[in-house]
Amino acid sequence: MGEFELIRRHFQRPGVQLPADVSLGVGDDGALLRPRPGHELAVSTDMLVQDRHFFASVDPAALGHKALAVNLSDLAAMGAVPLGFTLALALPEADDAWLSAFARGLFALADANTCPLVGGDTTRGPLNICITVFGQVRTGRALRRSAAHAGDDLYVSGRTGEARLALEHQRGTDWASAATGVHLRDRLERPSPRNALGVALASVDGAHAAIDLSDGLVGDLGHILAASGVGAELDVALLPVAPEIAALPEAHRLECLLAGGDDYELLFTAAPAARDAVLAAAVTSQTPVTRIGRITEGNGLRLRGAKGRPLSLRVQGFDHFA
Ligand code: ADP
Ligand code: MG
């Protein structure tokens, strides 16, 4: 199977109709996207490298899902509606069964989000998957890291920590040995990006900053605080906790909740006057949302534990070059 045959067989889908905002997809020198008038184009790229982001043994269908999911999650954090994506793929060999499964996982999520594959590049090399997603958001309505205001409420969607627990389990870490189950593995290998919530929040007056949680709650919150020039109080006792996380000794529980990584939940801020509208956005998008703290003047993050007592912890986000 040559390069063009591989693309035709696995990544071209002649039977599938493109949405109205895509004039031209795979097959030409470039794709043509047509954002609606009064909208901005939101663009984001994420790369997945073998042994760094996934193990060679991972189910290729799950890998196809996750490669797109982490990119869709970035669009969710901007409040942008997906338009389409490109896929740059380096493969050690053209393995038909592997490619079929990868494409199945990829397209299932793409179709569920009306986000068609519109182009890409394919080359031989160590397994590496790079996706760029394109989305549209009404001009001026994107949720930015730099938009948090002192006095804002701080919210998180879903729950944090389960992906980290599943990862430690796969690594054979002793404190995670009891953490078995499909639900936990799916949290790591098949994250569900929060696009419906992100899009709903972009229409909420008073919804300000957002970030998607990829490197751990505290580290990612730090990005909002730095970009916005504000501080925050985080009420750790308010964080929603999965039963498997609640069962852990405190240090590991906090490590998972606050520094877990790979959560792909949204962390966002909104003015207290917008509480009802945020709740309505959670309901419309069928996404659980919890208020977990507030944005303060100045800088720095204060963690509060049980009964509001200050909690001091050394938790850090994931940094590939640290
Ligand atoms: P070019 O030489 O212009 O870069 P290519 O031969 O690399 O074109 O690709 C031919 C067509 O196939 C292009 O439309 C390109 O977007 C598409 N394509 C290549 N690889 C992929 C892929 N992995 N997924 C989707 N489309 C792809
Ligand atoms: Mg090319």
mmCIF file of N, CA and C in Angstrom, residues 224-303:
data_model
loop_
_atom_site.group_PDB
_atom_site.id
_atom_site.type_symbol
_atom_site.label_atom_id
_atom_site.label_comp_id
_atom_site.label_asym_id
_atom_site.label_seq_id
_atom_site.Cartn_x
_atom_site.Cartn_y
_atom_site.Cartn_z
ATOM 1 N N ILE A 224 -4.138 30.705 34.045
ATOM 2 C CA ILE A 224 -5.166 31.752 34.041
ATOM 3 C C ILE A 224 -4.725 32.911 34.939
ATOM 4 N N LEU A 225 -4.216 32.578 36.130
ATOM 5 C CA LEU A 225 -3.827 33.625 37.078
ATOM 6 C C LEU A 225 -2.715 34.491 36.503
ATOM 7 N N ALA A 226 -1.722 33.838 35.889
ATOM 8 C CA ALA A 226 -0.599 34.603 35.327
ATOM 9 C C ALA A 226 -1.071 35.474 34.164
ATOM 10 N N ALA A 227 -1.887 34.889 33.289
ATOM 11 C CA ALA A 227 -2.324 35.637 32.099
ATOM 12 C C ALA A 227 -3.253 36.795 32.484
ATOM 13 N N SER A 228 -3.997 36.637 33.581
ATOM 14 C CA SER A 228 -4.975 37.650 33.969
ATOM 15 C C SER A 228 -4.434 38.617 35.021
ATOM 16 N N GLY A 229 -3.263 38.296 35.593
ATOM 17 C CA GLY A 229 -2.710 39.158 36.641
ATOM 18 C C GLY A 229 -3.571 39.190 37.888
ATOM 19 N N VAL A 230 -4.070 38.013 38.299
ATOM 20 C CA VAL A 230 -4.926 37.924 39.489
ATOM 21 C C VAL A 230 -4.470 36.744 40.349
ATOM 22 N N GLY A 231 -5.071 36.610 41.532
ATOM 23 C CA GLY A 231 -4.853 35.466 42.396
ATOM 24 C C GLY A 231 -6.141 34.658 42.502
ATOM 25 N N ALA A 232 -6.108 33.599 43.336
ATOM 26 C CA ALA A 232 -7.334 32.804 43.511
ATOM 27 C C ALA A 232 -7.322 32.103 44.854
ATOM 28 N N GLU A 233 -8.528 31.824 45.332
ATOM 29 C CA GLU A 233 -8.721 30.925 46.478
ATOM 30 C C GLU A 233 -9.448 29.701 45.956
ATOM 31 N N LEU A 234 -8.871 28.551 46.219
ATOM 32 C CA LEU A 234 -9.467 27.300 45.749
ATOM 33 C C LEU A 234 -9.863 26.490 46.969
ATOM 34 N N ASP A 235 -11.154 26.173 47.041
ATOM 35 C CA ASP A 235 -11.700 25.440 48.177
ATOM 36 C C ASP A 235 -11.628 23.948 47.866
ATOM 37 N N VAL A 236 -10.566 23.299 48.310
ATOM 38 C CA VAL A 236 -10.328 21.909 47.923
ATOM 39 C C VAL A 236 -11.478 20.998 48.360
ATOM 40 N N ALA A 237 -12.113 21.365 49.486
ATOM 41 C CA ALA A 237 -13.220 20.548 49.991
ATOM 42 C C ALA A 237 -14.428 20.571 49.057
ATOM 43 N N LEU A 238 -14.494 21.558 48.166
ATOM 44 C CA LEU A 238 -15.633 21.643 47.242
ATOM 45 C C LEU A 238 -15.428 20.839 45.960
ATOM 46 N N LEU A 239 -14.201 20.365 45.710
ATOM 47 C CA LEU A 239 -13.946 19.640 44.456
ATOM 48 C C LEU A 239 -14.749 18.346 44.411
ATOM 49 N N PRO A 240 -15.420 18.097 43.291
ATOM 50 C CA PRO A 240 -16.122 16.819 43.159
ATOM 51 C C PRO A 240 -15.098 15.676 43.109
ATOM 52 N N VAL A 241 -15.386 14.590 43.812
ATOM 53 C CA VAL A 241 -14.411 13.505 43.952
ATOM 54 C C VAL A 241 -15.045 12.175 43.554
ATOM 55 N N ALA A 242 -14.409 11.466 42.638
ATOM 56 C CA ALA A 242 -14.867 10.121 42.271
ATOM 57 C C ALA A 242 -14.633 9.177 43.448
ATOM 58 N N PRO A 243 -15.470 8.153 43.604
ATOM 59 C CA PRO A 243 -15.312 7.236 44.740
ATOM 60 C C PRO A 243 -13.918 6.610 44.800
ATOM 61 N N GLU A 244 -13.352 6.266 43.639
ATOM 62 C CA GLU A 244 -12.018 5.635 43.623
ATOM 63 C C GLU A 244 -10.942 6.597 44.133
ATOM 64 N N ILE A 245 -11.166 7.897 43.925
ATOM 65 C CA ILE A 245 -10.199 8.899 44.387
ATOM 66 C C ILE A 245 -10.415 9.130 45.883
ATOM 67 N N ALA A 246 -11.679 9.170 46.300
ATOM 68 C CA ALA A 246 -11.998 9.391 47.717
ATOM 69 C C ALA A 246 -11.382 8.299 48.578
ATOM 70 N N ALA A 247 -11.212 7.106 48.008
ATOM 71 C CA ALA A 247 -10.706 5.977 48.778
ATOM 72 C C ALA A 247 -9.187 6.030 48.977
ATOM 73 N N LEU A 248 -8.500 6.957 48.326
ATOM 74 C CA LEU A 248 -7.034 7.012 48.413
ATOM 75 C C LEU A 248 -6.572 7.709 49.694
ATOM 76 N N PRO A 249 -5.355 7.397 50.164
ATOM 77 C CA PRO A 249 -4.762 8.179 51.255
ATOM 78 C C PRO A 249 -4.668 9.650 50.839
ATOM 79 N N GLU A 250 -4.736 10.564 51.831
ATOM 80 C CA GLU A 250 -4.906 11.977 51.501
ATOM 81 C C GLU A 250 -3.885 12.530 50.507
ATOM 82 N N ALA A 251 -2.618 12.199 50.687
ATOM 83 C CA ALA A 251 -1.589 12.798 49.818
ATOM 84 C C ALA A 251 -1.820 12.412 48.360
ATOM 85 N N HIS A 252 -2.150 11.147 48.132
ATOM 86 C CA HIS A 252 -2.374 10.700 46.748
ATOM 87 C C HIS A 252 -3.694 11.231 46.210
ATOM 88 N N ARG A 253 -4.678 11.353 47.103
ATOM 89 C CA ARG A 253 -5.961 11.913 46.682
ATOM 90 C C ARG A 253 -5.763 13.342 46.173
ATOM 91 N N LEU A 254 -5.008 14.126 46.959
ATOM 92 C CA LEU A 254 -4.785 15.522 46.549
ATOM 93 C C LEU A 254 -3.934 15.601 45.289
ATOM 94 N N GLU A 255 -2.963 14.706 45.181
ATOM 95 C CA GLU A 255 -2.109 14.684 43.988
ATOM 96 C C GLU A 255 -2.970 14.440 42.743
ATOM 97 N N CYS A 256 -3.876 13.476 42.833
ATOM 98 C CA CYS A 256 -4.753 13.180 41.687
ATOM 99 C C CYS A 256 -5.682 14.350 41.386
ATOM 100 N N LEU A 257 -6.332 14.880 42.429
ATOM 101 C CA LEU A 257 -7.329 15.934 42.224
ATOM 102 C C LEU A 257 -6.712 17.222 41.700
ATOM 103 N N LEU A 258 -5.544 17.586 42.264
ATOM 104 C CA LEU A 258 -4.999 18.924 42.014
ATOM 105 C C LEU A 258 -3.906 18.943 40.955
ATOM 106 N N ALA A 259 -3.261 17.802 40.734
ATOM 107 C CA ALA A 259 -2.120 17.793 39.805
ATOM 108 C C ALA A 259 -2.186 16.617 38.861
ATOM 109 N N GLY A 260 -3.390 16.062 38.669
ATOM 110 C CA GLY A 260 -3.509 14.797 37.950
ATOM 111 C C GLY A 260 -3.062 14.848 36.504
ATOM 112 N N GLY A 261 -3.619 15.738 35.730
ATOM 113 C CA GLY A 261 -3.314 15.790 34.299
ATOM 114 C C GLY A 261 -4.252 14.918 33.491
ATOM 115 N N ASP A 262 -4.357 15.238 32.190
ATOM 116 C CA ASP A 262 -5.187 14.455 31.258
ATOM 117 C C ASP A 262 -6.670 14.431 31.633
ATOM 118 N N ASP A 263 -7.138 15.458 32.358
ATOM 119 C CA ASP A 263 -8.549 15.472 32.759
ATOM 120 C C ASP A 263 -9.470 15.916 31.616
ATOM 121 N N TYR A 264 -9.026 16.873 30.832
ATOM 122 C CA TYR A 264 -9.840 17.459 29.743
ATOM 123 C C TYR A 264 -11.204 17.946 30.221
ATOM 124 N N GLU A 265 -11.205 18.477 31.445
ATOM 125 C CA GLU A 265 -12.346 19.224 31.949
ATOM 126 C C GLU A 265 -12.085 20.708 31.681
ATOM 127 N N LEU A 266 -13.124 21.529 31.843
ATOM 128 C CA LEU A 266 -12.941 22.982 31.706
ATOM 129 C C LEU A 266 -12.874 23.617 33.087
ATOM 130 N N LEU A 267 -11.902 24.509 33.247
ATOM 131 C CA LEU A 267 -11.785 25.351 34.437
ATOM 132 C C LEU A 267 -12.099 26.758 33.948
ATOM 133 N N PHE A 268 -13.060 27.428 34.589
ATOM 134 C CA PHE A 268 -13.437 28.740 34.051
ATOM 135 C C PHE A 268 -13.887 29.685 35.147
ATOM 136 N N THR A 269 -13.938 30.967 34.801
ATOM 137 C CA THR A 269 -14.349 31.983 35.764
ATOM 138 C C THR A 269 -15.537 32.761 35.204
ATOM 139 N N ALA A 270 -16.381 33.250 36.100
ATOM 140 C CA ALA A 270 -17.529 34.062 35.683
ATOM 141 C C ALA A 270 -17.914 34.979 36.836
ATOM 142 N N ALA A 271 -18.466 36.121 36.486
ATOM 143 C CA ALA A 271 -18.908 37.071 37.505
ATOM 144 C C ALA A 271 -20.023 36.447 38.336
ATOM 145 N N PRO A 272 -20.084 36.754 39.664
ATOM 146 C CA PRO A 272 -21.160 36.211 40.501
ATOM 147 C C PRO A 272 -22.546 36.510 39.932
ATOM 148 N N ALA A 273 -22.711 37.636 39.234
ATOM 149 C CA ALA A 273 -24.020 37.979 38.646
ATOM 150 C C ALA A 273 -24.435 36.973 37.572
ATOM 151 N N ALA A 274 -23.472 36.183 37.085
ATOM 152 C CA ALA A 274 -23.769 35.242 35.999
ATOM 153 C C ALA A 274 -24.047 33.820 36.513
ATOM 154 N N ARG A 275 -24.213 33.668 37.840
ATOM 155 C CA ARG A 275 -24.389 32.305 38.384
ATOM 156 C C ARG A 275 -25.542 31.543 37.750
ATOM 157 N N ASP A 276 -26.688 32.205 37.588
ATOM 158 C CA ASP A 276 -27.845 31.515 37.000
ATOM 159 C C ASP A 276 -27.564 31.142 35.548
ATOM 160 N N ALA A 277 -26.907 32.045 34.826
ATOM 161 C CA ALA A 277 -26.615 31.782 33.413
ATOM 162 C C ALA A 277 -25.600 30.639 33.270
ATOM 163 N N VAL A 278 -24.642 30.565 34.193
ATOM 164 C CA VAL A 278 -23.663 29.463 34.161
ATOM 165 C C VAL A 278 -24.382 28.145 34.430
ATOM 166 N N LEU A 279 -25.281 28.170 35.400
ATOM 167 C CA LEU A 279 -26.066 26.974 35.717
ATOM 168 C C LEU A 279 -26.886 26.540 34.497
ATOM 169 N N ALA A 280 -27.484 27.521 33.818
ATOM 170 C CA ALA A 280 -28.282 27.212 32.626
ATOM 171 C C ALA A 280 -27.399 26.614 31.531
ATOM 172 N N ALA A 281 -26.166 27.136 31.386
ATOM 173 C CA ALA A 281 -25.241 26.591 30.378
ATOM 174 C C ALA A 281 -24.888 25.141 30.719
ATOM 175 N N ALA A 282 -24.729 24.854 32.016
ATOM 176 C CA ALA A 282 -24.426 23.486 32.450
ATOM 177 C C ALA A 282 -25.595 22.559 32.115
ATOM 178 N N VAL A 283 -26.807 23.059 32.326
ATOM 179 C CA VAL A 283 -27.995 22.245 32.060
ATOM 180 C C VAL A 283 -28.154 21.997 30.553
ATOM 181 N N THR A 284 -28.079 23.073 29.762
ATOM 182 C CA THR A 284 -28.208 22.920 28.299
ATOM 183 C C THR A 284 -27.168 21.950 27.759
ATOM 184 N N SER A 285 -25.956 22.039 28.269
ATOM 185 C CA SER A 285 -24.881 21.202 27.716
ATOM 186 C C SER A 285 -24.811 19.846 28.421
ATOM 187 N N GLN A 286 -25.706 19.619 29.365
ATOM 188 C CA GLN A 286 -25.735 18.365 30.124
ATOM 189 C C GLN A 286 -24.361 18.026 30.705
ATOM 190 N N THR A 287 -23.741 19.055 31.302
ATOM 191 C CA THR A 287 -22.400 18.893 31.847
ATOM 192 C C THR A 287 -22.399 19.319 33.308
ATOM 193 N N PRO A 288 -21.942 18.449 34.210
ATOM 194 C CA PRO A 288 -21.873 18.873 35.611
ATOM 195 C C PRO A 288 -20.836 19.974 35.798
ATOM 196 N N VAL A 289 -21.208 21.006 36.547
ATOM 197 C CA VAL A 289 -20.310 22.133 36.808
ATOM 198 C C VAL A 289 -20.363 22.441 38.298
ATOM 199 N N THR A 290 -19.205 22.679 38.915
ATOM 200 C CA THR A 290 -19.141 22.945 40.354
ATOM 201 C C THR A 290 -18.357 24.228 40.610
ATOM 202 N N ARG A 291 -18.886 25.057 41.511
ATOM 203 C CA ARG A 291 -18.151 26.261 41.919
ATOM 204 C C ARG A 291 -17.151 25.860 42.989
ATOM 205 N N ILE A 292 -15.864 26.157 42.753
ATOM 206 C CA ILE A 292 -14.816 25.645 43.645
ATOM 207 C C ILE A 292 -13.946 26.737 44.255
ATOM 208 N N GLY A 293 -14.269 27.991 43.992
ATOM 209 C CA GLY A 293 -13.444 29.036 44.601
ATOM 210 C C GLY A 293 -13.717 30.364 43.955
ATOM 211 N N ARG A 294 -12.774 31.288 44.147
ATOM 212 C CA ARG A 294 -12.970 32.611 43.550
ATOM 213 C C ARG A 294 -11.641 33.253 43.180
ATOM 214 N N ILE A 295 -11.735 34.202 42.276
ATOM 215 C CA ILE A 295 -10.571 34.964 41.814
ATOM 216 C C ILE A 295 -10.402 36.173 42.732
ATOM 217 N N THR A 296 -9.141 36.442 43.094
ATOM 218 C CA THR A 296 -8.858 37.530 44.045
ATOM 219 C C THR A 296 -7.911 38.557 43.416
ATOM 220 N N GLU A 297 -7.804 39.690 44.084
ATOM 221 C CA GLU A 297 -6.815 40.701 43.672
ATOM 222 C C GLU A 297 -5.417 40.145 43.929
ATOM 223 N N GLY A 298 -4.416 40.790 43.350
ATOM 224 C CA GLY A 298 -3.034 40.423 43.618
ATOM 225 C C GLY A 298 -2.669 39.168 42.863
ATOM 226 N N ASN A 299 -1.772 38.365 43.449
ATOM 227 C CA ASN A 299 -1.428 37.137 42.736
ATOM 228 C C ASN A 299 -1.243 35.996 43.714
ATOM 229 N N GLY A 300 -1.043 34.807 43.201
ATOM 230 C CA GLY A 300 -0.840 33.640 44.040
ATOM 231 C C GLY A 300 -2.138 32.894 44.260
ATOM 232 N N LEU A 301 -1.967 31.614 44.574
ATOM 233 C CA LEU A 301 -3.104 30.735 44.794
ATOM 234 C C LEU A 301 -3.121 30.307 46.247
ATOM 235 N N ARG A 302 -4.266 30.493 46.911
ATOM 236 C CA ARG A 302 -4.437 29.991 48.280
ATOM 237 C C ARG A 302 -5.388 28.801 48.246
ATOM 238 N N LEU A 303 -4.923 27.686 48.789
ATOM 239 C CA LEU A 303 -5.765 26.485 48.846
ATOM 240 C C LEU A 303 -6.395 26.403 50.226
#
